[in-house]
XYZ file of C-alpha atoms in Angstrom:
677
model
C -172.303 145.971 135.159
C -168.602 146.062 134.275
C -165.874 147.980 136.091
C -165.502 150.308 133.108
C -169.147 151.332 133.506
C -168.195 152.916 136.838
C -165.621 155.242 135.281
C -166.749 158.880 135.589
C -167.765 160.579 132.379
C -164.883 162.605 131.026
C -166.005 165.974 129.649
C -165.268 166.300 125.964
C -164.658 162.581 125.504
C -165.823 161.435 122.078
C -166.601 158.100 120.532
C -163.341 158.448 118.581
C -161.403 158.810 121.833
C -163.014 155.641 123.138
C -162.190 153.743 119.956
C -158.552 154.882 120.026
C -158.275 153.794 123.657
C -159.737 150.439 122.708
C -157.187 149.968 119.945
C -154.291 150.972 122.214
C -155.330 148.587 124.968
C -155.969 145.758 122.520
C -152.439 146.012 121.122
C -150.903 145.140 124.514
C -152.620 141.776 124.853
C -149.790 139.957 126.665
C -148.834 140.948 130.214
C -145.126 141.662 130.791
C -144.355 142.694 134.350
C -142.179 142.288 137.445
C -138.858 142.517 135.618
C -135.654 141.636 137.419
C -133.528 143.660 137.041
C -135.311 146.921 136.514
C -133.527 149.573 138.543
C -135.952 152.247 139.753
C -138.330 151.624 136.862
C -135.510 151.862 134.339
C -134.113 155.161 135.653
C -130.680 153.564 136.070
C -128.722 150.931 134.173
C -128.050 147.495 135.569
C -124.457 146.270 135.549
C -122.969 143.410 133.551
C -119.558 142.336 132.287
C -118.591 142.202 128.619
C -118.276 138.597 127.505
C -120.391 137.215 130.366
C -124.132 136.436 130.166
C -126.507 139.085 131.466
C -129.610 137.328 132.797
C -133.057 138.690 133.482
C -136.459 137.398 134.478
C -140.016 138.626 134.053
C -143.606 137.508 134.556
C -145.168 136.946 131.116
C -148.670 135.602 130.544
C -151.901 135.997 128.622
C -155.526 135.115 129.147
C -156.704 131.544 129.545
C -154.376 128.764 128.505
C -152.862 130.312 125.387
C -149.386 129.158 124.423
C -147.000 132.058 124.912
C -143.576 132.774 123.520
C -141.264 135.568 124.591
C -137.991 137.054 123.471
C -135.399 139.527 124.592
C -134.473 142.346 122.206
C -131.111 143.986 122.769
C -128.819 146.382 120.988
C -125.813 148.539 121.649
C -126.687 152.132 122.508
C -126.703 154.165 119.304
C -126.737 151.120 117.006
C -129.545 150.046 114.671
C -128.358 146.421 114.807
C -130.997 144.766 117.021
C -130.694 141.184 118.246
C -133.466 138.844 119.353
C -132.869 136.057 121.885
C -135.628 133.585 122.868
C -136.680 133.464 126.505
C -137.431 130.246 128.364
C -140.360 129.450 130.627
C -139.264 128.750 134.221
C -142.385 128.237 136.332
C -145.550 130.011 137.436
C -145.540 132.419 134.446
C -141.924 133.348 135.200
C -139.625 133.558 132.183
C -135.865 133.888 131.909
C -133.641 135.218 129.173
C -130.058 136.287 128.713
C -127.644 137.808 126.272
C -123.899 138.244 126.321
C -122.825 141.830 125.632
C -119.772 141.473 123.408
C -118.064 144.755 124.264
C -117.475 147.236 127.075
C -120.379 149.572 126.321
C -123.921 150.639 127.205
C -126.673 148.371 125.882
C -130.443 148.733 125.669
C -132.924 145.929 125.955
C -136.646 145.273 126.074
C -138.995 142.291 125.980
C -141.595 141.100 123.521
C -144.197 138.341 123.893
C -146.927 136.875 121.719
C -149.463 134.083 121.405
C -148.168 131.143 119.421
C -151.466 129.772 118.105
C -149.761 127.053 116.097
C -147.967 125.760 119.199
C -151.267 125.791 121.083
C -152.980 123.948 118.233
C -150.180 121.367 118.212
C -150.461 120.684 121.960
C -154.231 120.261 121.825
C -154.181 118.140 118.680
C -151.545 115.801 120.104
C -153.778 115.187 123.119
C -156.801 114.473 120.895
C -154.845 111.985 118.794
C -153.634 110.255 121.956
C -157.275 110.020 123.095
C -158.315 108.421 119.778
C -160.510 111.334 118.672
C -161.233 112.330 115.090
C -158.896 115.144 114.020
C -160.025 115.835 110.455
C -161.069 119.344 111.423
C -157.851 119.903 113.354
C -155.841 119.058 110.235
C -157.615 121.827 108.355
C -157.137 124.241 111.245
C -153.394 123.532 111.295
C -153.186 124.065 107.551
C -155.013 127.400 107.834
C -152.714 128.586 110.634
C -149.738 128.025 108.327
C -151.526 129.773 105.457
C -152.358 132.716 107.707
C -148.716 133.007 108.727
C -147.690 132.940 105.072
C -150.111 135.731 104.268
C -148.604 137.926 107.007
C -144.949 137.060 106.430
C -142.647 139.525 104.675
C -141.086 138.539 101.373
C -138.056 136.340 101.816
C -136.850 132.903 102.825
C -139.340 132.518 105.654
C -142.337 133.218 103.463
C -141.086 130.794 100.826
C -140.738 128.034 103.422
C -144.271 128.687 104.675
C -145.579 128.612 101.102
C -144.083 125.141 100.718
C -145.785 123.976 103.910
C -149.109 125.377 102.746
C -148.917 123.308 99.559
C -147.714 120.191 101.385
C -150.567 120.268 103.911
C -153.357 121.229 101.480
C -154.059 117.688 100.269
C -153.792 114.061 101.237
C -155.364 112.055 104.010
C -155.689 113.400 107.524
C -152.912 111.056 108.606
C -150.625 112.304 105.828
C -151.383 115.928 106.612
C -150.799 115.328 110.327
C -147.429 113.708 109.661
C -146.293 117.025 108.171
C -148.195 119.356 110.521
C -146.890 117.684 113.678
C -143.306 117.195 112.505
C -140.441 118.831 114.375
C -139.337 120.550 111.156
C -142.734 122.208 110.765
C -142.686 123.321 114.405
C -139.205 124.797 113.951
C -140.277 126.713 110.839
C -143.443 128.045 112.459
C -141.441 129.072 115.533
C -139.060 130.904 113.254
C -141.474 132.426 110.741
C -145.004 131.940 112.050
C -147.366 134.804 112.783
C -147.020 136.391 116.215
C -150.569 136.913 117.393
C -151.092 139.672 119.918
C -147.455 140.727 119.709
C -146.765 142.929 122.724
C -143.655 144.937 123.441
C -142.708 146.190 126.876
C -143.635 149.866 126.980
C -140.092 150.961 127.843
C -136.488 150.208 126.986
C -134.072 149.401 129.799
C -130.308 149.788 130.032
C -127.358 147.678 131.130
C -123.742 148.793 131.172
C -121.222 146.091 130.311
C -117.984 146.754 132.161
C -114.515 145.465 131.645
C -113.763 142.365 133.689
C -111.637 144.300 136.191
C -114.732 146.189 137.365
C -116.264 142.969 138.674
C -113.211 140.885 139.531
C -110.053 142.492 140.877
C -107.556 142.460 143.732
C -106.275 145.895 144.796
C -103.041 146.733 146.590
C -102.824 150.239 148.049
C -99.592 152.089 148.741
C -98.210 155.577 149.284
C -95.692 156.202 146.479
C -93.663 158.438 148.787
C -92.899 155.396 150.978
C -91.660 153.262 148.074
C -87.966 154.063 148.563
C -85.712 152.185 150.982
C -85.424 153.891 154.349
C -87.197 157.185 154.934
C -86.068 158.947 151.760
C -89.020 160.414 149.848
C -89.986 157.834 147.252
C -90.414 158.517 143.552
C -92.291 156.924 140.703
C -89.030 155.254 139.698
C -88.921 153.654 143.155
C -92.469 152.393 142.637
C -91.355 150.738 139.393
C -88.899 148.735 141.470
C -91.813 147.609 143.695
C -93.969 146.340 140.826
C -92.612 142.747 140.790
C -93.376 142.472 144.512
C -96.997 143.527 144.035
C -97.477 141.256 141.053
C -95.828 138.323 142.837
C -98.468 138.619 145.559
C -101.107 138.174 142.870
C -102.691 141.622 142.746
C -103.888 143.161 139.488
C -104.619 146.775 140.519
C -101.997 148.973 142.191
C -103.735 151.886 143.860
C -101.984 155.117 144.889
C -103.113 157.658 147.424
C -103.143 161.200 145.910
C -99.981 162.047 143.981
C -100.555 165.796 143.636
C -98.730 168.782 145.147
C -99.400 169.131 148.893
C -100.238 172.489 150.436
C -98.310 174.047 153.339
C -101.002 176.172 154.953
C -102.294 174.365 158.067
C -100.258 171.317 157.073
C -100.718 168.348 159.410
C -97.807 166.859 161.312
C -97.196 163.287 162.389
C -100.189 161.462 163.859
C -102.475 164.245 162.598
C -101.056 166.951 164.859
C -101.618 170.634 164.118
C -97.977 171.511 164.870
C -95.887 170.161 161.997
C -92.147 170.362 161.890
C -90.307 171.854 158.909
C -89.626 168.390 157.454
C -93.137 166.964 157.858
C -94.537 165.843 154.511
C -98.220 166.552 155.284
C -101.339 164.715 154.186
C -101.539 163.975 150.450
C -105.262 164.711 150.710
C -104.500 168.433 151.199
C -104.148 168.957 147.460
C -102.705 172.036 145.804
C -99.725 174.355 146.129
C -97.687 176.733 144.041
C -96.624 173.598 142.141
C -100.146 172.976 140.870
C -103.357 171.133 141.601
C -105.299 168.018 140.643
C -103.736 167.598 137.209
C -100.197 168.012 138.510
C -97.683 165.806 140.326
C -95.990 166.402 143.655
C -92.450 167.424 142.590
C -90.666 164.949 144.890
C -92.460 162.049 143.200
C -91.139 162.916 139.766
C -92.480 164.240 136.487
C -95.357 163.337 134.228
C -92.823 161.483 132.074
C -91.827 159.437 135.120
C -95.489 158.715 135.774
C -96.033 157.602 132.173
C -93.051 155.283 132.493
C -94.557 153.819 135.667
C -97.920 153.203 134.000
C -96.188 151.476 131.081
C -94.025 149.347 133.386
C -97.070 148.348 135.423
C -98.897 147.309 132.276
C -95.961 145.056 131.353
C -96.339 143.412 134.780
C -100.071 142.867 134.230
C -101.008 145.628 136.669
C -103.371 148.552 136.286
C -102.686 151.799 138.114
C -105.540 153.290 140.140
C -105.483 156.880 141.369
C -107.180 158.307 144.426
C -109.265 161.270 143.310
C -109.981 163.475 146.309
C -111.930 166.644 145.554
C -110.141 168.426 148.363
C -108.212 171.649 148.033
C -105.468 172.951 150.231
C -105.772 176.672 151.049
C -102.789 176.972 148.680
C -104.567 175.436 145.667
C -104.033 177.606 142.552
C -107.738 177.452 141.700
C -108.548 179.594 144.741
C -106.916 182.620 143.089
C -107.814 181.655 139.548
C -111.468 180.749 140.240
C -112.632 182.046 143.639
C -116.238 181.336 142.658
C -115.410 177.614 142.698
C -115.138 177.680 146.496
C -117.330 178.189 149.530
C -116.767 181.424 151.483
C -117.927 182.326 154.991
C -119.842 185.520 155.877
C -116.658 187.141 157.230
C -114.918 186.663 153.878
C -112.756 183.728 154.952
C -112.710 180.523 152.978
C -114.658 177.614 154.457
C -112.532 174.637 155.457
C -113.864 171.102 155.575
C -115.741 169.995 158.666
C -117.462 166.902 159.958
C -118.342 168.184 163.435
C -116.649 167.880 165.782
C -113.818 166.988 163.387
C -112.128 169.847 161.552
C -109.839 169.603 158.545
C -108.078 172.971 158.492
C -105.740 171.842 155.719
C -108.688 171.363 153.322
C -111.234 173.841 151.942
C -114.577 173.209 150.240
C -115.477 173.387 146.567
C -118.755 174.951 145.461
C -120.980 172.713 143.354
C -124.087 174.902 142.936
C -124.616 178.616 142.506
C -127.024 180.822 144.448
C -129.746 180.414 141.809
C -129.593 176.609 142.163
C -127.829 176.033 138.865
C -124.698 173.884 138.669
C -121.338 175.583 138.927
C -120.710 174.465 135.348
C -117.097 175.632 134.857
C -116.052 173.751 137.997
C -117.934 170.592 136.949
C -116.225 170.744 133.559
C -112.798 171.249 135.159
C -113.261 168.121 137.274
C -114.348 166.172 134.207
C -111.281 167.372 132.330
C -109.084 166.322 135.250
C -110.413 162.760 135.063
C -109.918 162.757 131.301
C -106.366 164.030 131.699
C -105.381 161.069 133.853
C -107.296 158.655 131.616
C -105.328 159.972 128.664
C -102.194 159.104 130.656
C -103.266 155.484 130.959
C -105.221 155.505 134.223
C -108.713 154.006 133.994
C -109.260 153.020 137.645
C -110.270 155.778 140.050
C -110.934 155.435 143.763
C -112.987 158.497 144.652
C -112.623 159.892 148.164
C -115.865 160.602 150.048
C -118.161 160.867 146.990
C -121.224 160.931 149.268
C -120.350 164.472 150.349
C -120.759 165.762 146.779
C -124.055 166.100 144.853
C -125.416 162.990 143.134
C -126.164 164.813 139.835
C -122.537 165.954 139.736
C -121.266 162.379 139.836
C -123.823 161.086 137.356
C -122.762 163.745 134.862
C -119.031 163.262 135.491
C -119.167 159.480 135.068
C -121.277 159.704 131.900
C -118.877 162.266 130.429
C -115.784 160.208 131.191
C -117.367 157.012 129.867
C -118.252 158.724 126.612
C -114.507 158.819 125.871
C -113.290 155.974 128.067
C -115.993 153.322 128.522
C -113.480 151.170 130.381
C -113.149 153.650 133.240
C -113.735 152.068 136.663
C -114.949 154.261 139.529
C -114.634 152.955 143.105
C -116.852 154.753 145.616
C -115.158 155.284 148.990
C -118.408 156.052 150.784
C -118.674 154.591 154.273
C -122.083 156.091 154.880
C -125.787 155.291 155.061
C -126.937 152.262 153.020
C -129.298 154.133 150.695
C -126.633 156.742 149.924
C -124.090 154.038 149.112
C -126.585 152.334 146.827
C -127.552 155.557 145.053
C -123.914 156.180 144.153
C -123.732 152.661 142.737
C -126.922 153.179 140.737
C -125.747 156.397 139.127
C -122.591 154.796 137.787
C -119.954 153.829 140.332
C -118.617 150.441 139.226
C -117.427 149.378 142.690
C -118.316 150.385 146.240
C -116.674 150.272 149.624
C -118.874 148.362 152.030
C -119.620 147.494 155.651
C -117.534 144.338 155.403
C -114.817 146.081 157.409
C -117.103 145.950 160.475
C -118.868 142.625 159.908
C -117.081 140.015 162.010
C -119.549 137.467 163.398
C -121.200 134.618 161.546
C -124.609 136.261 161.853
C -123.346 139.644 160.671
C -121.496 138.241 157.670
C -124.328 135.939 156.622
C -126.961 138.649 156.851
C -124.899 141.261 155.026
C -123.646 138.995 152.249
C -127.150 137.626 151.701
C -128.366 141.179 151.180
C -125.565 142.005 148.745
C -125.898 138.820 146.677
C -129.669 138.180 146.593
C -131.492 141.510 146.848
C -131.975 144.003 144.020
C -128.691 145.749 144.798
C -126.830 142.765 143.306
C -127.670 144.161 139.877
C -125.976 147.512 140.385
C -123.733 147.505 143.490
C -120.421 145.647 143.377
C -118.711 145.750 146.774
C -114.963 145.956 147.106
C -114.014 144.278 150.395
C -111.042 146.264 151.642
C -109.634 144.595 154.755
C -108.089 147.862 155.972
C -107.381 151.385 154.730
C -105.009 154.175 155.782
C -108.034 155.691 157.552
C -109.382 152.507 159.156
C -107.468 150.148 161.408
C -110.375 147.921 162.497
C -110.610 146.955 166.148
C -110.724 143.283 165.135
C -107.258 143.538 163.572
C -105.875 145.521 166.510
C -106.517 142.658 168.921
C -106.335 139.498 166.795
C -102.739 139.339 165.614
C -101.532 137.252 162.706
C -104.475 134.841 162.902
C -106.951 137.715 162.653
C -105.233 139.137 159.575
C -105.354 135.719 157.885
C -109.041 135.357 158.754
C -110.013 138.731 157.338
C -107.874 138.156 154.259
C -109.516 134.788 153.572
C -112.997 136.241 153.994
C -112.382 139.268 151.769
C -110.624 137.333 149.013
C -113.195 134.535 148.808
C -116.498 136.238 149.614
C -116.185 139.115 147.121
C -115.351 139.581 143.473
C -113.337 142.690 144.317
C -111.190 143.077 147.396
C -108.196 145.108 148.529
C -105.478 145.522 151.126
C -103.513 148.538 152.247
C -99.776 147.930 152.484
C -98.621 146.861 155.916
C -101.488 144.403 156.171
C -99.246 141.645 154.849
C -96.920 142.100 157.846
C -99.898 142.359 160.233
C -99.173 145.963 161.178
C -102.080 147.004 163.413
C -100.622 149.333 166.034
C -103.475 151.713 166.872
C -103.866 155.184 168.182
C -105.235 154.352 171.638
C -109.015 154.054 171.620
C -109.371 154.774 167.887
C -109.738 152.824 164.658
C -106.640 154.552 163.332
C -103.032 153.560 162.824
C -100.294 154.797 165.100
C -97.641 156.644 163.101
C -100.103 156.843 160.232
C -98.599 156.900 156.787
C -101.049 159.658 155.923
C -98.761 162.070 157.752
C -95.265 160.615 157.432
C -93.062 158.431 155.271
C -92.898 154.849 156.532
C -89.926 152.534 156.243
C -91.583 149.167 155.694
C -89.883 145.809 156.273
C -92.135 143.486 154.288
C -90.003 140.442 155.146
C -90.279 140.689 158.906
C -91.293 137.633 160.911
C -94.971 136.799 161.039
C -95.883 138.069 157.558
C -98.771 136.484 155.646
C -97.513 136.960 152.095
C -97.840 133.236 151.396
C -101.541 133.406 152.287
C -102.024 136.331 149.916
C -100.293 134.509 147.054
C -102.313 131.378 147.734
C -105.706 133.082 147.854
C -105.074 135.279 144.833
C -103.977 132.185 142.913
C -107.147 130.313 143.852
C -109.201 133.312 142.778
C -107.561 133.334 139.352
C -107.679 129.580 138.728
C -111.301 128.831 139.569
C -114.106 130.177 137.406
C -116.613 130.148 140.281
C -114.711 133.000 141.930
C -115.546 135.449 139.147
C -119.277 135.775 139.891
C -119.917 137.526 143.186
C -123.602 136.579 143.241
C -123.121 132.787 143.219
C -122.375 132.756 146.962
C -124.290 130.233 149.110
C -124.070 129.654 152.857
C -124.138 126.129 154.289
C -124.320 124.601 157.746
C -121.243 124.451 159.941
C -122.486 123.582 163.393
C -120.433 126.138 165.285
C -121.051 129.895 165.544
C -117.322 130.543 165.173
C -117.094 128.869 161.738
C -118.444 130.303 158.494
C -119.149 127.747 155.762
C -120.038 128.831 152.234
C -119.765 127.814 148.610
C -119.039 129.463 145.299
C -120.721 127.262 142.699
C -120.766 127.849 138.928
C -122.718 125.147 137.117
C -121.959 126.534 133.642
C -118.219 125.973 134.063
C -118.356 123.023 136.472
C -116.473 125.006 139.096
C -117.448 124.297 142.722
C -115.552 125.563 145.768
C -116.455 125.045 149.428
C -114.943 127.212 152.174
C -114.578 126.961 155.951
C -113.260 130.027 157.776
C -112.642 130.180 161.515
C -113.920 133.517 162.851
C -112.273 133.255 166.297
C -108.589 134.276 166.102
C -107.869 133.122 169.648
C -109.174 129.527 169.848
C -109.536 126.586 167.483
C -112.704 124.622 166.764
C -113.556 120.998 166.100
C -116.940 121.067 164.380
C -119.339 119.154 162.176
C -120.664 120.392 158.859
C -123.075 119.299 156.156
C -121.612 118.558 152.742
C -124.153 120.027 150.258
C -124.660 116.898 148.192
C -128.202 118.025 147.419
C -126.799 120.826 145.269
C -125.665 118.154 142.803
C -128.844 116.104 142.988
C -127.110 113.494 145.114
C -128.660 111.642 148.078
C -127.336 112.089 151.620
C -125.448 108.793 151.477
C -123.665 109.572 148.183
C -119.929 110.099 147.704
C -118.131 112.933 145.977
C -114.548 113.489 144.878
C -112.758 116.351 146.620
C -109.508 118.222 146.063
C -107.879 120.187 148.866
C -107.466 123.479 146.997
C -104.642 124.518 149.324
C -102.453 121.407 149.244
C -103.654 119.815 145.989
C -104.324 116.245 147.203
C -107.439 114.365 146.027
C -109.711 112.121 148.093
C -113.368 111.127 148.470
C -115.944 112.297 150.992
C -118.701 109.790 151.784
C -122.110 110.983 152.945
C -123.463 114.347 154.043
C -122.132 114.651 157.612
C -118.441 115.410 158.249
C -116.098 116.836 160.887
C -113.208 119.266 160.604
C -110.752 121.009 162.909
C -109.456 124.547 162.321
C -106.651 126.057 164.390
C -105.861 129.795 164.282
C -102.159 129.099 164.794
C -102.048 126.556 161.967
C -104.402 127.777 159.238
C -107.755 129.358 160.120
C -109.376 128.471 156.797
C -109.882 125.502 154.505
C -110.828 125.454 150.807
C -112.169 122.426 148.992
C -112.775 121.863 145.304
C -115.816 119.630 144.883
C -115.894 117.391 141.821
C -119.362 115.868 141.301
C -119.795 112.852 139.015
C -118.986 113.964 135.475
C -118.176 117.480 136.622
C -114.366 117.813 136.610
C -114.184 120.782 134.236
C -112.694 123.554 136.366
């Protein structure tokens, strides 16, 4: 009895139904399963970078010992131009393939696999010849396989080549026929044009979005434009233009502004977040909207839209992109409240609902309404937000840091991002969601190109190793790109509050070398970490006042920033976040890791001291095995910080790191024949 005999009789099932089911099952003869990546069964697109290989793996196999071939089919969304790329067998029925998306766009891909009966015949026949067996019959079988392929080939060059092979192998001695049948040229032609027996296509098409390079590899510098002027005068966009050479000199490529829109006066916050502002207090830029306009307008003291356009153009000349902070917050003075009251949440007593995160209250901000009573989307509001993003994109801004996206509906963001990408595929959305892991990952799946992360609170060797291993090896590596901000205007980490200059250098080195994307908020370079007592917040927070920064004061770490950003740019291994590997440093206060890129011959090894208060003398293992070298081998090394070359002998070494000297070391490893970086 077979398993199918146990299937319950289906009422109304006919012999024709059974035959159609047979034919359908028979067509999918090859098994294609366990794809990586395949985000939620294909519900969401994986992420790639235009011009860089996108790699995938799958289990592919058939019955018995048939010889299998597989290929990757890919095409740009909306195009009929389909490309086929062969896949390679790895091990244990695991196959790997890749393609390089040429442009910043959405691509579709699927897999096909088939039995290559000629390849199977060739393998078996070669073994029989080696064993001294008679292969007269095998010669005829090989000839017939070529003839069968000819009969099924479409008209064209391939069929003509097969026709020639049919004639060439139809006569002569067995030895003469075998010389042709087993030649590499014949194998190449049959691989190219031979019949694909049992051709099976994956039953679904998957998607991958190829971003611009800046989505995967970028260094962000955050500032408040209103603090860009000397002294405490309210800064303007023209003042920011004067700051551009400074930001570029430090090696950053994205200059990110907190909100630049008109600030409301109702319930305006005073210095240090007080509820009793003075007449000259500038308020929080996150309380957006006044009689001067809303989210598509500029705070009058910053300048005009023409000034902003001039800033964007000047930044582009400096090699900088401008990023805007998009906060879907509204001051009680926002013009939309009068123009579109149905876009807001109202309380039973008729008052407008302000933002809350109990016990915190944000009286200077009120809530937008995303859904109507019947459960349908508040479409005019959704469209207005989309148009706001498009407005700034049309003014040259393609990088958006979105404030608290996890407090807005997921379908809203998926629609917004798709709509913006339809016109501006190069748009980069950074999710500022310090929230639960699954929520952060969902935002990344639905389209956010970059994500804030828990790095800010991962300080120990165990914490960093565990978290980075998750980000670089688990499924999330295909859709979630972390941006390791060392600090933000909202977050003054306890580690920085108590660790001084050494602690700032440690966190900078970790962020810049562990992640593809990282960022700093201005003031970090001068180690400003004065806290509100007992809180992870800055004293005299720039969110509520204009700051007069002295970026040349003693104890700054600008040289470290220049150095690390330069290393990031020069070494190809730094561009792929997922190539991170941890190695042994025999001290819990030292993190040792590598960024290795075999394709470009770029290999960097890092040691970072995690204790800002005491140095360490420690041993570590040089990963010679990664280059196929024995433990006693030697390898050329360049100190990536100072530039000198030398040789390390053997696997075991010692090193000293001092927080007052330099709490990190970076080595360029040059294996035999591998000096290509």
